[in-house]
Coordinates of C-alpha atoms in Angstrom, one line a residue:
X23 CA 72.6 104.4 109.2
X24 CA 70.0 102.4 111.0
X25 CA 66.6 102.9 109.2
X26 CA 67.2 104.3 105.9
X27 CA 71.0 102.7 104.8
X28 CA 69.6 98.9 105.8
X29 CA 65.5 99.8 103.5
X30 CA 67.8 100.7 100.5
X31 CA 70.3 97.6 100.4
X32 CA 68.9 94.3 99.5
X33 CA 71.2 92.2 97.1
X34 CA 74.9 91.2 96.9
X35 CA 74.4 93.9 93.5
X36 CA 73.2 96.9 96.0
X37 CA 76.1 95.7 98.6
X38 CA 79.4 95.3 95.4
X39 CA 77.7 100.0 94.6
X40 CA 78.6 100.6 98.2
X41 CA 81.4 99.2 98.5
X42 CA 82.7 100.6 95.0
X43 CA 81.5 103.7 95.9
X44 CA 83.9 103.1 99.0
X45 CA 86.8 102.0 97.2
X46 CA 87.3 105.5 95.1
X47 CA 85.6 108.2 98.0
X48 CA 87.2 106.8 101.2
X49 CA 90.4 107.3 98.3
X50 CA 90.2 110.2 97.6
X51 CA 89.2 111.5 100.6
X52 CA 92.3 109.5 101.9
X53 CA 95.0 111.2 99.6
X54 CA 93.5 114.5 99.7
X55 CA 93.9 114.4 103.3
X56 CA 98.1 113.0 103.3
X57 CA 98.5 115.9 100.5
X58 CA 97.7 119.2 101.0
X59 CA 96.0 119.0 105.1
X60 CA 97.7 120.7 107.5
X61 CA 98.5 118.7 111.0
X62 CA 99.2 119.4 114.1
X63 CA 100.6 116.3 115.7
X64 CA 97.6 114.0 115.3
X65 CA 95.3 116.7 114.3
X66 CA 94.2 118.3 111.0
X67 CA 94.1 121.8 111.6
X68 CA 90.7 124.3 109.9
X69 CA 90.6 127.6 108.9
X70 CA 93.6 130.5 109.0
X71 CA 94.1 130.7 112.6
X72 CA 93.7 127.3 113.4
X73 CA 91.1 127.3 116.5
X74 CA 89.2 123.8 115.2
X75 CA 90.1 120.4 114.5
X76 CA 89.6 117.1 113.0
X77 CA 89.0 114.0 114.6
X78 CA 92.3 111.5 113.8
X79 CA 90.1 108.3 115.1
X80 CA 87.3 109.3 112.0
X81 CA 90.4 109.7 109.8
X82 CA 92.3 106.3 110.2
X83 CA 88.8 104.8 110.4
X84 CA 87.8 105.7 107.1
X85 CA 91.6 104.5 106.2
X86 CA 90.4 101.2 107.6
X87 CA 87.1 100.9 106.1
X88 CA 88.3 101.6 102.5
X89 CA 91.8 99.3 102.7
X90 CA 88.8 96.5 104.0
X91 CA 86.2 97.0 101.0
X92 CA 89.7 97.9 98.2
X93 CA 91.5 94.0 99.5
X94 CA 88.8 92.2 99.6
X95 CA 87.2 93.6 96.0
X96 CA 86.8 91.0 93.1
X97 CA 88.0 92.8 90.0
X98 CA 86.0 96.0 88.5
X99 CA 88.2 97.0 85.5
X100 CA 92.0 95.8 83.6
X101 CA 94.0 98.2 85.9
X102 CA 91.9 98.1 88.8
X103 CA 95.2 95.8 91.0
X104 CA 97.0 99.7 90.4
X105 CA 95.2 101.4 91.3
X106 CA 94.0 99.3 94.5
X107 CA 97.7 99.1 95.7
X108 CA 97.0 103.4 95.2
X109 CA 94.4 103.8 96.8
X110 CA 95.8 101.1 100.6
X111 CA 98.4 103.4 100.6
X112 CA 97.4 106.6 100.7
X113 CA 95.0 105.0 103.5
X114 CA 97.9 104.0 106.0
X115 CA 99.6 106.9 104.9
X116 CA 96.6 108.4 106.5
X117 CA 95.8 105.9 109.9
X118 CA 99.5 106.6 110.4
X119 CA 99.5 110.3 110.5
X120 CA 95.9 110.5 112.2
X121 CA 98.7 108.5 114.9
X122 CA 95.5 106.3 115.4
X123 CA 97.2 102.8 117.0
X124 CA 93.3 101.2 117.4
X125 CA 92.7 101.5 113.6
X126 CA 96.1 99.7 112.7
X127 CA 95.8 96.9 115.7
X128 CA 92.2 95.9 114.5
X129 CA 93.0 96.3 110.3
X130 CA 95.1 94.0 110.2
X131 CA 92.0 91.6 112.6
X132 CA 89.8 92.6 110.2
X133 CA 91.8 91.3 106.6
X134 CA 92.4 87.6 108.9
X135 CA 89.0 87.2 109.7
X136 CA 87.3 88.0 106.3
X137 CA 90.3 86.2 104.3
X138 CA 88.7 82.8 104.5
X139 CA 85.4 84.1 103.6
X140 CA 86.1 84.9 99.8
X141 CA 90.0 83.7 99.0
X142 CA 90.9 79.7 98.8
X143 CA 93.2 79.2 102.1
X144 CA 93.8 76.3 100.6
X145 CA 95.0 77.4 96.8
X146 CA 99.6 78.2 97.5
X147 CA 99.3 81.1 94.6
X148 CA 97.2 82.1 96.4
X149 CA 98.9 82.0 100.3
X150 CA 102.3 83.0 98.5
X151 CA 100.3 86.5 96.7
X152 CA 99.0 87.5 100.1
X153 CA 101.7 86.3 102.4
X154 CA 103.8 88.8 100.2
X155 CA 101.6 91.5 99.9
X156 CA 100.9 92.0 104.0
X157 CA 104.9 90.8 104.5
X158 CA 105.2 94.5 102.1
X159 CA 101.8 96.6 104.1
X160 CA 103.9 95.8 107.1
X161 CA 107.5 97.2 106.3
X162 CA 105.4 99.6 105.5
X163 CA 103.5 100.7 108.2
X164 CA 107.3 100.5 110.2
X165 CA 108.6 102.7 107.8
X166 CA 105.1 105.1 108.9
X167 CA 106.3 104.7 112.0
X168 CA 109.2 105.6 112.1
X169 CA 108.6 108.7 109.6
X170 CA 106.0 110.8 111.2
X171 CA 106.1 109.1 115.3
X172 CA 110.4 107.5 115.5
X173 CA 112.3 109.6 117.8
X174 CA 111.4 109.9 121.3
X175 CA 107.3 110.7 120.7
X176 CA 106.7 107.0 121.8
X177 CA 103.2 107.4 121.3
X178 CA 104.4 103.7 120.0
X179 CA 106.1 102.1 122.2
X180 CA 105.1 99.3 124.7
X181 CA 104.1 101.2 128.0
X182 CA 102.7 104.5 125.9
X183 CA 99.7 101.7 124.5
X184 CA 99.3 100.6 128.1
X185 CA 98.7 103.4 129.7
X186 CA 96.6 104.6 128.0
X187 CA 93.9 101.5 127.8
X188 CA 95.2 100.5 132.4
X189 CA 93.2 104.7 131.4
X190 CA 90.0 103.2 129.9
X191 CA 89.8 99.5 132.0
X192 CA 90.0 102.4 135.4
X193 CA 87.0 103.9 133.6
X194 CA 85.5 100.5 132.6
X195 CA 86.5 99.9 136.9
X196 CA 84.1 102.7 138.5
X197 CA 81.2 101.7 136.7
X198 CA 81.0 98.0 137.0
X199 CA 81.4 98.8 140.5
X200 CA 78.5 101.6 140.4
X201 CA 76.3 98.5 138.9
X202 CA 77.0 96.1 141.1
X203 CA 76.3 98.1 143.6
X204 CA 72.2 98.9 142.7
X205 CA 70.6 95.4 143.3
X206 CA 69.0 96.4 140.1
X207 CA 70.6 98.1 138.0
X208 CA 72.5 94.2 137.9
X209 CA 68.9 93.3 136.5
X210 CA 67.8 96.5 134.0
X211 CA 71.0 98.4 133.8
X212 CA 71.9 101.8 135.6
X213 CA 71.0 103.9 132.2
X214 CA 71.9 104.7 129.4
X215 CA 74.5 106.7 129.5
X216 CA 74.6 106.4 133.9
X217 CA 79.3 106.7 132.8
X218 CA 79.1 109.9 133.1
X219 CA 77.2 111.2 135.4
X220 CA 80.7 112.7 137.7
X221 CA 80.3 110.2 140.6
X222 CA 80.9 107.4 138.2
X223 CA 83.8 109.0 134.8
X224 CA 81.9 112.3 134.0
X225 CA 82.5 110.4 130.4
X226 CA 81.6 107.4 128.4
X227 CA 85.1 104.7 129.5
X228 CA 85.3 104.1 126.2
X229 CA 84.8 100.5 125.9
X230 CA 80.7 99.8 124.3
X231 CA 80.2 95.5 125.3
X232 CA 81.1 96.4 129.2
X233 CA 79.6 99.5 128.6
X234 CA 76.1 97.7 126.8
X235 CA 76.4 95.2 130.4
X236 CA 76.6 98.0 132.6
X237 CA 74.3 100.1 132.2
X238 CA 71.3 98.4 129.8
X239 CA 71.8 95.5 132.7
X240 CA 71.3 91.7 131.8
X241 CA 68.6 92.2 129.9
X242 CA 70.7 94.3 128.0
X243 CA 73.7 92.1 127.3
X244 CA 71.9 89.7 126.5
X245 CA 70.8 91.1 124.2
X246 CA 73.7 92.0 122.9
X247 CA 75.2 88.8 123.1
X248 CA 71.9 87.7 120.9
X249 CA 72.4 90.1 117.6
X250 CA 76.3 88.4 117.3
X251 CA 74.9 85.1 117.8
X252 CA 73.3 85.4 114.8
X253 CA 76.4 87.5 113.3
X254 CA 79.1 84.4 114.1
X255 CA 74.9 81.9 112.6
X256 CA 75.2 83.6 109.2
X257 CA 78.7 84.1 109.0
X258 CA 79.5 80.2 109.1
X259 CA 76.1 79.8 106.6
X260 CA 78.0 82.3 104.2
X261 CA 82.0 79.9 105.0
X262 CA 79.6 77.1 103.3
X263 CA 78.5 77.9 100.2
X264 CA 80.8 79.7 99.5
X265 CA 82.0 79.2 96.2
X266 CA 84.7 79.9 93.5
X267 CA 83.3 82.3 92.1
X268 CA 84.1 85.3 94.4
X269 CA 81.5 87.8 92.8
X270 CA 79.0 86.3 95.7
X271 CA 81.6 85.6 98.0
X272 CA 83.8 88.8 98.4
X273 CA 80.6 92.2 99.8
X274 CA 79.4 89.0 102.5
X275 CA 83.6 88.9 103.0
X276 CA 84.1 93.1 102.9
X277 CA 81.0 93.2 106.1
X278 CA 82.1 90.9 107.8
X279 CA 85.8 92.2 108.2
X280 CA 83.9 96.2 108.5
X281 CA 81.0 94.5 111.5
X282 CA 84.8 92.7 112.6
X283 CA 87.7 96.0 112.3
X284 CA 84.7 98.4 114.5
X285 CA 83.5 95.1 117.0
X286 CA 87.5 95.1 118.4
X287 CA 88.0 99.2 117.9
X288 CA 84.6 99.1 120.2
X289 CA 87.2 97.4 123.0
X290 CA 89.4 101.1 123.6
X291 CA 86.4 103.9 122.0
X292 CA 83.3 105.3 121.2
X293 CA 80.1 104.7 123.3
X294 CA 76.8 102.5 122.6
X295 CA 74.5 105.8 120.8
X296 CA 78.1 106.2 119.1
X297 CA 78.8 103.3 116.9
X298 CA 75.7 103.7 114.8
X299 CA 78.4 102.4 112.2
X300 CA 79.0 99.1 113.8
X301 CA 74.8 98.5 113.9
X302 CA 74.5 99.3 110.5
X303 CA 76.9 96.7 108.8
X304 CA 74.7 94.6 111.6
X305 CA 71.0 94.7 109.8
X306 CA 73.0 94.9 106.0
X307 CA 74.8 91.9 106.5
X308 CA 72.1 89.9 107.7
X309 CA 69.3 91.7 105.8
X310 CA 71.3 90.7 102.6
X311 CA 72.3 86.9 104.2
X312 CA 68.3 86.8 104.8
X313 CA 68.1 87.4 100.8
X314 CA 70.4 85.0 99.7
X315 CA 69.1 82.8 101.7
X316 CA 65.5 82.6 100.3
X317 CA 67.4 82.7 97.2
X318 CA 68.2 79.3 97.2
X319 CA 65.4 78.0 99.3
X320 CA 63.5 79.2 96.7
X321 CA 65.4 78.2 94.0
X322 CA 65.7 74.7 95.9
X323 CA 62.1 74.2 95.6
X324 CA 62.3 75.2 91.9
X325 CA 64.8 71.9 90.9
X326 CA 63.3 70.0 93.4
X327 CA 59.5 70.6 91.4
X328 CA 61.6 70.3 87.5
X329 CA 62.9 67.1 89.1
X330 CA 59.3 66.4 90.3
X331 CA 57.8 66.9 86.9
X332 CA 60.5 64.8 85.4
X333 CA 59.9 61.9 87.4
X334 CA 56.4 62.0 86.8
X335 CA 56.5 61.7 83.7
X336 CA 59.3 59.3 82.7
X337 CA 56.6 57.1 85.1
X338 CA 53.6 58.1 82.7
X339 CA 55.6 56.5 79.8
X340 CA 57.5 53.5 81.1
X341 CA 53.6 53.0 82.6
X342 CA 52.5 53.6 78.8
X343 CA 55.2 51.1 77.8
X344 CA 53.8 48.6 79.3
X345 CA 50.5 49.3 78.2
X346 CA 52.1 49.1 74.8
X347 CA 54.1 46.2 75.6
X348 CA 51.6 43.5 76.9
X349 CA 48.4 44.8 74.0
X350 CA 50.7 44.0 71.2
X351 CA 50.9 40.8 72.9
X352 CA 47.6 40.2 73.9
X353 CA 47.7 39.7 69.8
X354 CA 45.8 43.8 69.1

């Protein structure tokens, strides 16, 4: 993810191929999970004896990434809208059945962030159609939550979510206390995976930004913020150059949506070493933007060269005309 993938992707066409495959492979995966998998609670059970179980967060994350690609992607064939709606439906059910609250909330956030990068918010038709789609999607979510997690489960209740997140904040609090107790660690950090120390947490804190600050120190946190600043700068470049042709803006919008999705998830799950997908998408995005910048700079240079050549030719013709008139006025 961190070394090979960025070397394989150079331009918008490459990104479109990736996201097109993600829509169909991810959609097929979620459809098979929903229709064929055996669940016990949130987890998929493997084997006849049910001794092995899948990770519900991985299923939900795949569904979220696939929905972002399907919603933001341009037209691929004549009846692709119906296929996309079917895929979105399967992915949404997979997320809901996994009971992954963070993925559901992060998905809504990511779609909201990515929307203006490819769709025109000034177009009334797009706004109305998108609003109608959002209402249908929200209704489907509420129906699904009631069907799978209604009754006495209480998983999606405010109290349950608040209690679970409080546990994450307690882990972070213990890590911050250990960080502040060591003056050298404030600059250089406690060391990667220091949270696994039984004197601190015995496990990672489930909040990547704070983990980076405490385990990599101010130096590591500065690098992290610098990377995010580069992403914000490139996102502004994409927003400024957005054209009516969605074939150019859609791949960038998908990447921005994926980065927003994974960034929000990093505040409630995972560790720095397990978030390589987030950093991979950052590299894909910044590399694609850099390629687009170089392409536009080359086009500007070529255009300027043509204009200069045309101006020089016009100047030469004008000088020749003046010379010819002067020559004729002298009686030659």
